Short mmCIF file of N, CA and C in Angstrom, two decimals:
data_model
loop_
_atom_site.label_atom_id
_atom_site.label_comp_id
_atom_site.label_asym_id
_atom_site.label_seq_id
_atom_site.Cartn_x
_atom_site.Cartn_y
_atom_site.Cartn_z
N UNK D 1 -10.97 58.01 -8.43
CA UNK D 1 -10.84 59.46 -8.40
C UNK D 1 -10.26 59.88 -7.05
N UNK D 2 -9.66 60.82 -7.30
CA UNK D 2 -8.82 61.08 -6.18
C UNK D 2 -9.47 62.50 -5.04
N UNK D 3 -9.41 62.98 -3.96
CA UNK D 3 -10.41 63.59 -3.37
C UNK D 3 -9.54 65.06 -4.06
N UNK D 4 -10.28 66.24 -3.85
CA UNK D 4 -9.72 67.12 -4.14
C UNK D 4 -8.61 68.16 -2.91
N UNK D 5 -7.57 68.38 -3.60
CA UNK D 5 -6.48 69.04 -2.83
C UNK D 5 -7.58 70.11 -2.02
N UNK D 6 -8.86 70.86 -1.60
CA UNK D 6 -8.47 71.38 -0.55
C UNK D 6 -9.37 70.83 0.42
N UNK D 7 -9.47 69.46 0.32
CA UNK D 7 -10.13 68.84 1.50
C UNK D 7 -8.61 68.39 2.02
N UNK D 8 -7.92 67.97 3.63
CA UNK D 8 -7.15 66.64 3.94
C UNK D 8 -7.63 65.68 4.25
N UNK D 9 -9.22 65.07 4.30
CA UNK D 9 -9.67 64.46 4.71
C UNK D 9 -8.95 64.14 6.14
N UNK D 10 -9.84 64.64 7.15
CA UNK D 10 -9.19 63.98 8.23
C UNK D 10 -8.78 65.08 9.64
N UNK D 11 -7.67 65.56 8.48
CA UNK D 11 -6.80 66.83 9.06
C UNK D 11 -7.12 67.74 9.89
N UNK D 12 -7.97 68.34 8.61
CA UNK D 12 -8.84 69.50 9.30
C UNK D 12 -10.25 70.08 9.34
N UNK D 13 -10.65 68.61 8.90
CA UNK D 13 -12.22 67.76 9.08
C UNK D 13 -12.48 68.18 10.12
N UNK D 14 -13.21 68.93 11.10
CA UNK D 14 -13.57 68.84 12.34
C UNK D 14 -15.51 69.07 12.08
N UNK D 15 -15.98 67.60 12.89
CA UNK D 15 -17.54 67.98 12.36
C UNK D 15 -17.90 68.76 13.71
N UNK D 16 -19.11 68.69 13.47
CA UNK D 16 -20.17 69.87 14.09
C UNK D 16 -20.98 68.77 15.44
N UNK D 17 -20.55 69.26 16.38
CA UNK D 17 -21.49 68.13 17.81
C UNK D 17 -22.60 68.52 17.92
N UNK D 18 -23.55 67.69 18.01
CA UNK D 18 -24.88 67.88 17.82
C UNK D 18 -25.43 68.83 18.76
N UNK D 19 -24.91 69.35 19.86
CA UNK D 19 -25.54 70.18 20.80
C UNK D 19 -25.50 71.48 20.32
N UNK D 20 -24.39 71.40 19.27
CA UNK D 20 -24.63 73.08 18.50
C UNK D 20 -25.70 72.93 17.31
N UNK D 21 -25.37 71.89 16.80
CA UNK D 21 -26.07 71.65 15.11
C UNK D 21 -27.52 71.60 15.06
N UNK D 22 -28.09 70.00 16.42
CA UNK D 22 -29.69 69.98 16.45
C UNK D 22 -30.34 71.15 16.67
N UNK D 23 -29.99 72.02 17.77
CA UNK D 23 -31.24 73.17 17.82
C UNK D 23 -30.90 74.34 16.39
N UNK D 24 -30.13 74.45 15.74
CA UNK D 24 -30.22 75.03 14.69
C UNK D 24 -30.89 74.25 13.65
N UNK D 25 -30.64 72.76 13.44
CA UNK D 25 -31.77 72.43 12.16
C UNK D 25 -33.08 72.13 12.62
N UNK D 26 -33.53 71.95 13.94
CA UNK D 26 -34.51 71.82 14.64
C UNK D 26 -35.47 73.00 13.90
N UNK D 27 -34.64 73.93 14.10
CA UNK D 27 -35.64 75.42 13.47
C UNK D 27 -35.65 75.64 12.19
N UNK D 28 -34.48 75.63 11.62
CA UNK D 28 -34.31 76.34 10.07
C UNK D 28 -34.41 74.87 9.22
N UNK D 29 -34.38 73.63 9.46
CA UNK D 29 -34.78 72.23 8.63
C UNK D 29 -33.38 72.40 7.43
N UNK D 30 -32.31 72.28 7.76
CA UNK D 30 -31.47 72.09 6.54
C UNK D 30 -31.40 71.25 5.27
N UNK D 31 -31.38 71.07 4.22
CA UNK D 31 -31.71 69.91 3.15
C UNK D 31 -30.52 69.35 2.68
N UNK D 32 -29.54 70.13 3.06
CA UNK D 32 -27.72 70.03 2.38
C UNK D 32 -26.83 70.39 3.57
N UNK D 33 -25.70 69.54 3.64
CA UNK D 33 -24.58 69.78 4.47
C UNK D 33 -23.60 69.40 3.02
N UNK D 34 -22.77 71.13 2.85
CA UNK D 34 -22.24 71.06 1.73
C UNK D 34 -20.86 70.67 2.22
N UNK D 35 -20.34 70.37 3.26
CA UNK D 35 -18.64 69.95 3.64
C UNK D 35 -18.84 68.75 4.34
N UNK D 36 -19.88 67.71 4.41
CA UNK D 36 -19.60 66.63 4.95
C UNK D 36 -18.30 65.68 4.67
N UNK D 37 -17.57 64.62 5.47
CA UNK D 37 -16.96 63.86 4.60
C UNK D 37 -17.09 62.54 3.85
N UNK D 38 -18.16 62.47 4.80
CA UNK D 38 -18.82 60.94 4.53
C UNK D 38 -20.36 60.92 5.06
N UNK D 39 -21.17 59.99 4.68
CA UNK D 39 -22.16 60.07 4.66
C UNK D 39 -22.67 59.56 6.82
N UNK D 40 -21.35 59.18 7.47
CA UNK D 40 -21.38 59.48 8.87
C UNK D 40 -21.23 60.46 9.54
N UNK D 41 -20.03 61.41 8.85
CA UNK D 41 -20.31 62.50 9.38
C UNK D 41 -21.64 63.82 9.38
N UNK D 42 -21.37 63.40 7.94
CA UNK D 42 -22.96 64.59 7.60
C UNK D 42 -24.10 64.57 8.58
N UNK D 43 -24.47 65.63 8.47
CA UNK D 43 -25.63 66.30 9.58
C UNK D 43 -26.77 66.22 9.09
N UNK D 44 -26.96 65.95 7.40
CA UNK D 44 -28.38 65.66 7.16
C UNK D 44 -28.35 64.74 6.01
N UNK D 45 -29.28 64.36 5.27
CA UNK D 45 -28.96 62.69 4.33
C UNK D 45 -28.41 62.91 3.12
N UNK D 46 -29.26 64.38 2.58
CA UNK D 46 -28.03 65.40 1.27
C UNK D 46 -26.70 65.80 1.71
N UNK D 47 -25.76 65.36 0.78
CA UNK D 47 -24.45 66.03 1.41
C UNK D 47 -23.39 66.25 0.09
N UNK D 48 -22.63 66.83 0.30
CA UNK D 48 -21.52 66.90 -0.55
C UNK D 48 -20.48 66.00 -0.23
N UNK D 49 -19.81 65.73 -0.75
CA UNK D 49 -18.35 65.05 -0.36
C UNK D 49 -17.28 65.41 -0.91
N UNK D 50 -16.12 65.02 -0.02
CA UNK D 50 -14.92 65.84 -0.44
C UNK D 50 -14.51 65.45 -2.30
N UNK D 51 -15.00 64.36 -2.71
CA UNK D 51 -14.90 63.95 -3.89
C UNK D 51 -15.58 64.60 -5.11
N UNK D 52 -17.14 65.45 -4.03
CA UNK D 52 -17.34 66.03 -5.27
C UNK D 52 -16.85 67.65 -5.29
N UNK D 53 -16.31 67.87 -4.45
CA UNK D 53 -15.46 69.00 -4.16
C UNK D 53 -17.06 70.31 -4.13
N UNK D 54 -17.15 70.72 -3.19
CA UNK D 54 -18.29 71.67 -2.91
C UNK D 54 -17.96 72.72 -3.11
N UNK D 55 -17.03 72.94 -3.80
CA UNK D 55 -16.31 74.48 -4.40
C UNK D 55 -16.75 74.49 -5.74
N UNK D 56 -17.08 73.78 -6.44
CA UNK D 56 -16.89 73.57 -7.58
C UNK D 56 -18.48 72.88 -8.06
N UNK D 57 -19.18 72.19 -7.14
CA UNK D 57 -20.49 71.66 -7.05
C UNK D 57 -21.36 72.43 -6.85
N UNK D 58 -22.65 72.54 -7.77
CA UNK D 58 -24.01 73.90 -7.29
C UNK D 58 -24.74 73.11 -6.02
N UNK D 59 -24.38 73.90 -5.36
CA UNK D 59 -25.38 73.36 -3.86
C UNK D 59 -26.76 73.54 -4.43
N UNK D 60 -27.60 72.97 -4.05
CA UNK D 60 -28.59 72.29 -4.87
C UNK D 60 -29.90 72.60 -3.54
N UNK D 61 -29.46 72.42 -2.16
CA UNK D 61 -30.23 72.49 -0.81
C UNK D 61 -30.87 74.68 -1.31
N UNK D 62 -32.18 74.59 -0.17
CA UNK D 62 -32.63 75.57 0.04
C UNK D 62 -32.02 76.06 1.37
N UNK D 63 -32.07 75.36 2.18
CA UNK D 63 -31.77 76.12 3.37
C UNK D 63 -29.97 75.07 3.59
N UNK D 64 -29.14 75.65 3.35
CA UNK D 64 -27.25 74.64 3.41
C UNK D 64 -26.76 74.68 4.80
N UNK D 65 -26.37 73.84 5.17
CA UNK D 65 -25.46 73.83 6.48
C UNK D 65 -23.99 73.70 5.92
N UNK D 66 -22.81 74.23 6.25
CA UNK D 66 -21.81 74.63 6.15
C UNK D 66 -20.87 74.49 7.10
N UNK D 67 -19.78 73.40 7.32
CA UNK D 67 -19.05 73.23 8.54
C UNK D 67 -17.81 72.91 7.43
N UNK D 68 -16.79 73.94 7.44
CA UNK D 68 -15.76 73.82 6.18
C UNK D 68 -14.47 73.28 6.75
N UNK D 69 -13.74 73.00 6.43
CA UNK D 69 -12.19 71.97 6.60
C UNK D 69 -11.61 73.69 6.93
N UNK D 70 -11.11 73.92 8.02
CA UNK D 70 -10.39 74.92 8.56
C UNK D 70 -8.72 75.15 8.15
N UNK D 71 -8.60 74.39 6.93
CA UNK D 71 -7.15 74.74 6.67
C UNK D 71 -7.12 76.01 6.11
N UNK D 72 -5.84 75.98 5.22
CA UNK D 72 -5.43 77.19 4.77
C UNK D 72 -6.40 77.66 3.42
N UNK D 73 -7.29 76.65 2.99
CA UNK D 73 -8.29 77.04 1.61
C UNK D 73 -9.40 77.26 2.38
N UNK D 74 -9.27 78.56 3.98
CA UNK D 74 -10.81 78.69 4.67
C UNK D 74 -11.40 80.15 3.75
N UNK D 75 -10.54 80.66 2.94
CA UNK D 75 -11.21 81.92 2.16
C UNK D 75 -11.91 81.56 1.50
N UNK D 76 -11.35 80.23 0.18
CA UNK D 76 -12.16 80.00 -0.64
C UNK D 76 -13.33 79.24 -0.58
N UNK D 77 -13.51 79.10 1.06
CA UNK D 77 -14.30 78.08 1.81
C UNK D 77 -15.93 79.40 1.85
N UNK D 78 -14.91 80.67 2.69
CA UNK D 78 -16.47 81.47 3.21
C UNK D 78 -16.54 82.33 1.23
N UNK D 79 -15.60 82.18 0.90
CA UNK D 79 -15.92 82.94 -0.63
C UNK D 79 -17.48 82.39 -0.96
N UNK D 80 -17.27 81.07 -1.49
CA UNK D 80 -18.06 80.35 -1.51
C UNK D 80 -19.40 79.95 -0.83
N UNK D 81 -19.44 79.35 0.34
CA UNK D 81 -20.44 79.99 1.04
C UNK D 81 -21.05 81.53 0.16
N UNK D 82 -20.51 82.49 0.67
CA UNK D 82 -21.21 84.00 0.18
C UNK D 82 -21.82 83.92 -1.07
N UNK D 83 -21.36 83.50 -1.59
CA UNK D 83 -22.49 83.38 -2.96
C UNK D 83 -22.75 82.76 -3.35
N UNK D 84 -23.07 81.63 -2.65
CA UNK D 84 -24.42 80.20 -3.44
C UNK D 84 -25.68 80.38 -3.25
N UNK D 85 -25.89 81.92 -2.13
CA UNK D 85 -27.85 82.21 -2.67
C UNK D 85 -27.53 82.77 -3.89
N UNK D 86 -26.75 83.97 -4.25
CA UNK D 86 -27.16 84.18 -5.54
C UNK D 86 -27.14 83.10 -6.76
N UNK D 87 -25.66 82.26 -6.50
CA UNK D 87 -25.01 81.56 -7.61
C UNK D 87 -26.01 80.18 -7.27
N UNK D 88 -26.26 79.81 -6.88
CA UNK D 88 -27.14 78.23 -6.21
C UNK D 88 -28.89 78.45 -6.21
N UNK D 89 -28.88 79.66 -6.03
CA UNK D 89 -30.50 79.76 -5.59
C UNK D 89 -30.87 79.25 -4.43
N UNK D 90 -29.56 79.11 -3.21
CA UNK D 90 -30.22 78.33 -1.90
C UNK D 90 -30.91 79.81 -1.40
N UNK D 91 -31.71 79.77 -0.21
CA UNK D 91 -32.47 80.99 0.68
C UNK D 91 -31.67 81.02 1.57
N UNK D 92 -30.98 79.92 2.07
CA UNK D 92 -30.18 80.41 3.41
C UNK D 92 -29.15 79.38 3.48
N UNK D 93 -27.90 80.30 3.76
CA UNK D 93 -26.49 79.18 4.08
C UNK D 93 -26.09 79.88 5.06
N UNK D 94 -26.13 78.66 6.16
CA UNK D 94 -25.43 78.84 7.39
C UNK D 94 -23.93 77.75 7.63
N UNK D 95 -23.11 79.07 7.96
CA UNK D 95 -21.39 78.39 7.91
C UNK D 95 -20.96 78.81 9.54
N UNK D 96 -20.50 77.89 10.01
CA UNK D 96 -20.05 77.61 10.80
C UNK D 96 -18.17 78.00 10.76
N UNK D 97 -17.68 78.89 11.01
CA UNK D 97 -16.27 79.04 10.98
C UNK D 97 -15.63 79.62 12.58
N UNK D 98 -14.51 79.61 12.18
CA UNK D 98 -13.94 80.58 13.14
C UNK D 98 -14.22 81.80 13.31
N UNK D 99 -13.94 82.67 14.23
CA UNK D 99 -14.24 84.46 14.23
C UNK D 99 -13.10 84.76 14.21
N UNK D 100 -12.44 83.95 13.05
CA UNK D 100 -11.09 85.31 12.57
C UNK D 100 -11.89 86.50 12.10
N UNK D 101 -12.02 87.47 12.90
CA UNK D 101 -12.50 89.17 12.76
C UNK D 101 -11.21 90.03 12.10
N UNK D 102 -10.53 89.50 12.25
CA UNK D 102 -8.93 90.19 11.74
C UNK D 102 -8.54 90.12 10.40
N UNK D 103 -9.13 88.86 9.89
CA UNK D 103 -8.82 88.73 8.30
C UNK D 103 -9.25 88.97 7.34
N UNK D 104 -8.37 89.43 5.95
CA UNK D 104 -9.22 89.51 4.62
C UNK D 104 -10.31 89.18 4.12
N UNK D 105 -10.30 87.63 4.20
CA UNK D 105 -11.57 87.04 3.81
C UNK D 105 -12.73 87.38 5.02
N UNK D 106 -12.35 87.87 6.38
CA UNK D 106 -13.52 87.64 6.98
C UNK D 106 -14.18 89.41 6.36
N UNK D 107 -13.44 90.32 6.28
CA UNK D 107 -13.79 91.60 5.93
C UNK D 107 -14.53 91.42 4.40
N UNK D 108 -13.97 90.51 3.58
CA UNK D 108 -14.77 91.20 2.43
C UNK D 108 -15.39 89.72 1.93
N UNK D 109 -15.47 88.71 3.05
CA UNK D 109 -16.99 87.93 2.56
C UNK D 109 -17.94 87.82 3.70
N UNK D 110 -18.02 88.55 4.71
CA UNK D 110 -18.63 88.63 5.66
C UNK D 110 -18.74 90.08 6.25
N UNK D 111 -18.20 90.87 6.15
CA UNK D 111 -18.87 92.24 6.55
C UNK D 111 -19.15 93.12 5.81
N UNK D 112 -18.45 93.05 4.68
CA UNK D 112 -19.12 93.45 3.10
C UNK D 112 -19.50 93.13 1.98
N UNK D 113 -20.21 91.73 2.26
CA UNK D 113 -20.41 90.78 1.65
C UNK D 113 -22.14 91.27 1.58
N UNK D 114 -23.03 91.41 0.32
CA UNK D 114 -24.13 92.13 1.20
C UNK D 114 -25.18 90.90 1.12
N UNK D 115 -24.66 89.82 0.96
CA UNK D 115 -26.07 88.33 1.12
C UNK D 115 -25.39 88.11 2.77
N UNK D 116 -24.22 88.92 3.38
CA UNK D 116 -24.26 88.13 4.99
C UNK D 116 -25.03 88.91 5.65
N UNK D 117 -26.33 88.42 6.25
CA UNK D 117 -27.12 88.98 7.06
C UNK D 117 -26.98 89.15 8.42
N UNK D 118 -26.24 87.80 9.02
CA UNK D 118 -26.24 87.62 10.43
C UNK D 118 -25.05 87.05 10.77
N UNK D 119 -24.27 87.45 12.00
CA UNK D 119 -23.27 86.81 12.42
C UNK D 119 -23.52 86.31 13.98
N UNK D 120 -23.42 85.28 14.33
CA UNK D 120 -24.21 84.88 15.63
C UNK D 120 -22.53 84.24 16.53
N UNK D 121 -21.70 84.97 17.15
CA UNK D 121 -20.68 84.54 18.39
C UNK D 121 -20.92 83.49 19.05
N UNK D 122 -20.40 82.27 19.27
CA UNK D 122 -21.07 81.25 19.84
C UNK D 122 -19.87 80.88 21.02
N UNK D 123 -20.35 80.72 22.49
CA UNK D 123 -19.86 81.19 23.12
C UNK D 123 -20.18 79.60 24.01
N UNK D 124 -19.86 79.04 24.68
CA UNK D 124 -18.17 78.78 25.18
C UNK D 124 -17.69 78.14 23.50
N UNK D 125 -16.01 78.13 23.76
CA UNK D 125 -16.05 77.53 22.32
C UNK D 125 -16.45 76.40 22.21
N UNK D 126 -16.50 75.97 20.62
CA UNK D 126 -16.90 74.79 20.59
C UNK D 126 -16.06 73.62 20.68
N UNK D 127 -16.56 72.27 21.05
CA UNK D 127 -15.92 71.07 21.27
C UNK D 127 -16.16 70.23 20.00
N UNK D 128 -15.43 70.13 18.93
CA UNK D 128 -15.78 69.88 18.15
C UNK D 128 -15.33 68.34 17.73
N UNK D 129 -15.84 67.78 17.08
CA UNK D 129 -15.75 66.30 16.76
C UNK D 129 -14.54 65.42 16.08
N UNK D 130 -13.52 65.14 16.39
CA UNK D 130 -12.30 64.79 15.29
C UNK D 130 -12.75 63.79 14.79
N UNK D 131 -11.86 63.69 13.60
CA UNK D 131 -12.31 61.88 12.63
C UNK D 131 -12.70 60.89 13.11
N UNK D 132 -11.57 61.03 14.12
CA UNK D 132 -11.85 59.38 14.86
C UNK D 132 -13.16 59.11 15.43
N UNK D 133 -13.93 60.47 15.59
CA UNK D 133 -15.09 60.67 16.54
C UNK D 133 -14.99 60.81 17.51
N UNK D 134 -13.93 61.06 18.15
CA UNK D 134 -13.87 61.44 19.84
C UNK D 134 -13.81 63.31 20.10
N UNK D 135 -14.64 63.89 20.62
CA UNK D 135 -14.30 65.45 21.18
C UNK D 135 -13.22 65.56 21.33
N UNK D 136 -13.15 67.16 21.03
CA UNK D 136 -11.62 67.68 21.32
C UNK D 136 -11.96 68.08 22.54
N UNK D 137 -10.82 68.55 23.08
CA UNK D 137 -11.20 69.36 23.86
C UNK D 137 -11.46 70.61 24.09
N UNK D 138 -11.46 71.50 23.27
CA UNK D 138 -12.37 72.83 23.06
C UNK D 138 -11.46 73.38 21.64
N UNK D 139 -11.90 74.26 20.99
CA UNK D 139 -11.51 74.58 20.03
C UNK D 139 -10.21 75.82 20.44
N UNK D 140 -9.50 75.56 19.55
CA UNK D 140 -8.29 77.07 19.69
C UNK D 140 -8.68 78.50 19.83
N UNK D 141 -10.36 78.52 19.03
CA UNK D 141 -10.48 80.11 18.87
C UNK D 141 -11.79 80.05 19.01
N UNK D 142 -12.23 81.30 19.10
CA UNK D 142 -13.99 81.69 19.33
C UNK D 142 -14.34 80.99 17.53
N UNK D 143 -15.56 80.50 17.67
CA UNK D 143 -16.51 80.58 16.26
C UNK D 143 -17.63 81.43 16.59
N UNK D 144 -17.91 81.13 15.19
CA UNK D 144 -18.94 82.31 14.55
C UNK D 144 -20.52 81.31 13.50
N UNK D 145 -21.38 81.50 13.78
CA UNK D 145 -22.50 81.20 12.04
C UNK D 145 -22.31 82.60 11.36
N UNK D 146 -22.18 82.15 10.15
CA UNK D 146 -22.40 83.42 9.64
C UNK D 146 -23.80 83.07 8.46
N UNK D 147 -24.67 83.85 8.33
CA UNK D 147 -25.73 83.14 7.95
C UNK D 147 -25.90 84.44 6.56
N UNK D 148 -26.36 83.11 5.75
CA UNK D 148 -25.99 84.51 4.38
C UNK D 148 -27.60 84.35 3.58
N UNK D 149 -28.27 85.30 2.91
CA UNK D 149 -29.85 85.30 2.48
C UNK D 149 -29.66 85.27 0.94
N UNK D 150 -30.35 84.89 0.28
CA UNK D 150 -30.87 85.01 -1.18
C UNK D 150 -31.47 86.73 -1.31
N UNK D 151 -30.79 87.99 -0.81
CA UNK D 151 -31.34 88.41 -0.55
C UNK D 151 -30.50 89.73 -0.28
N UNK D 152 -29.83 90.72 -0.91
CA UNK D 152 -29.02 92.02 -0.19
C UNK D 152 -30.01 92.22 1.30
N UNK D 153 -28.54 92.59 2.20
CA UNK D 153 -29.09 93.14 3.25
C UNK D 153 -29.26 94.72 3.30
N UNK D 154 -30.48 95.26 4.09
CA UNK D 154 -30.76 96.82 4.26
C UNK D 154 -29.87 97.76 5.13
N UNK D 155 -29.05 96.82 5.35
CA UNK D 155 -28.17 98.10 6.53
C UNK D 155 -26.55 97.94 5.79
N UNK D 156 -25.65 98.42 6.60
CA UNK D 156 -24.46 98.88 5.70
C UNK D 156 -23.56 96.88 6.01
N UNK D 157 -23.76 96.57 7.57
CA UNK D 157 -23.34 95.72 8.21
C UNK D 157 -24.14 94.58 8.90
N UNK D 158 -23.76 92.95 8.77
CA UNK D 158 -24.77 92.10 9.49
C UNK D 158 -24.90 92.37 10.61
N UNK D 159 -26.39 92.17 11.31
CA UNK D 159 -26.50 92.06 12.27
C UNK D 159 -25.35 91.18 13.22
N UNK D 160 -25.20 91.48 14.48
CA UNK D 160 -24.52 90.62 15.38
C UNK D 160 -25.09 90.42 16.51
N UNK D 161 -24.68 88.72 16.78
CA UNK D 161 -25.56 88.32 17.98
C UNK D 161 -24.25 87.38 19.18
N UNK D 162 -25.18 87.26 19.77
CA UNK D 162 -24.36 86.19 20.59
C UNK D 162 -25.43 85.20 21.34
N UNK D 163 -24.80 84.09 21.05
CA UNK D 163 -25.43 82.71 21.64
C UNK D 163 -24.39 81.70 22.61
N UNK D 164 -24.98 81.77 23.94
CA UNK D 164 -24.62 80.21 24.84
C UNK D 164 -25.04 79.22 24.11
N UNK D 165 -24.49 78.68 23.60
CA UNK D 165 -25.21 77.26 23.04
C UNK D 165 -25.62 76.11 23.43
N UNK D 166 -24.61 75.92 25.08
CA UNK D 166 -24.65 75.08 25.75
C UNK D 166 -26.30 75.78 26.67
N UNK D 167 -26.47 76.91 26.88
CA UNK D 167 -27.56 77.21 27.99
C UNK D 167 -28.09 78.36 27.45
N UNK D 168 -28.40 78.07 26.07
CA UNK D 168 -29.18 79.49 25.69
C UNK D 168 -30.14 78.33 24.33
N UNK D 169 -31.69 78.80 23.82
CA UNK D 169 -32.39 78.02 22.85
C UNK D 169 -32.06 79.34 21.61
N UNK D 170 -31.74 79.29 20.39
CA UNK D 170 -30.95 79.92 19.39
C UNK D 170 -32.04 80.67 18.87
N UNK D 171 -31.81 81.77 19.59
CA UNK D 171 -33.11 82.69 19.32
C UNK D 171 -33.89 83.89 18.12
N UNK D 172 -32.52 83.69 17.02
CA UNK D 172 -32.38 84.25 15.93
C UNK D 172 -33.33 83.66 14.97
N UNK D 173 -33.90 82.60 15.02
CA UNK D 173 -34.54 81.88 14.12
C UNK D 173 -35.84 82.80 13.83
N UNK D 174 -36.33 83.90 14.11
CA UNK D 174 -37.38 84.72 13.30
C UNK D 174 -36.74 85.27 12.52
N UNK D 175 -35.84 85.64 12.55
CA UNK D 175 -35.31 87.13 11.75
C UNK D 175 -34.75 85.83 10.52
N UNK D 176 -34.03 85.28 10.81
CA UNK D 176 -33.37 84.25 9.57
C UNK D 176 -34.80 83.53 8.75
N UNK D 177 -35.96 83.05 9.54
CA UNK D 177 -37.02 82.23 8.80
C UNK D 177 -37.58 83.26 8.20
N UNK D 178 -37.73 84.42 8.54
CA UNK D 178 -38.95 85.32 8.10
C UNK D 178 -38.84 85.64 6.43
N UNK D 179 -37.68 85.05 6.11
CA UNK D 179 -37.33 85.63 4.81
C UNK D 179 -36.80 83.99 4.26
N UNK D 180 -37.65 82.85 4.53
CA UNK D 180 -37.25 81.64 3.87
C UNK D 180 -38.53 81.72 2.83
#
């Protein structure tokens, strides 16, 4: 079987370095990393793979970690994400993307999206992991979690935060657990 066209395996694979990832599953305990590519990269022992295509697969985890292939299929990447609490029954998916703030998909699956609860700025950028496993050297653009609930939110817009990740402990974890 052949992997599916919107993974490149490889390309635009970039995983998640543990200095951002551990203190987030440290708190929220993830059960699923739905964009792993292999069972080395993945962040926890459930995972998706590009083979079983996680667009198309019911995330199955309660609480999902989300680190998506940044090519040009990143809409149908946060589409997705946005509705696997309703469509999946997970309580909480946290995605890891860029803060394109400028784009379509970020406007209408993330700021009027009403399962996105929280958007957390993560600040210096991140150094993120290439295939080979060696760091980049910092990413092109600011990222973002965008953290989505089993759950409409009460206000018009997600909350917004900002986190040092390198020198800050990720302090959002009441407001996101209180509702696991």
């Amino acid at each position: 079987m052949t992997a599916p066209t919107t993974r490149t395996l490889g390309l635009d694979d970039w995983m998640t370095p543990p200095e951002v990832f551990d203190p987030l599953h440290e708190q929220l305990g993830f059960d699923l990393d739905a964009c792993a590519t292999d069972s080395e990269s993945a962040r926890v022992s459930r995972f998706i793979s590009p083979e079983e295509d996680a667009l198309v697969t019911p995330w199955d985890g309660k609480c999902v970690w989300v680190n998506p292939p940044y090519g040009r299929d990143i809409n149908r990447w946060v589409e997705r994400a946005a509705s696997a609490p309703k469509r999946d029954g997970c309580n909480l998916v946290c995605m890891l993307i860029y803060a394109n703030t400028d784009t379509r998909y970020w406007k209408r699956h993330v700021v009027d999206h009403p399962s996105s609860q929280l958007v957390v700025f993560l600040s210096p950028r991140v150094n993120f992991i290439r295939a080979d496993g060696k760091k980049a050297k910092g990413a092109p653009k600011g990222s973002a979690l965008v953290f989505y609930q089993n759950s409409d939110r009460m206000s018009s817009f997600p909350t917004h935060a900002y986190w040092n990740w390198k020198t800050e402990q990720f302090p959002w974890w009441t407001f996101i657990c209180g509702t696991r």
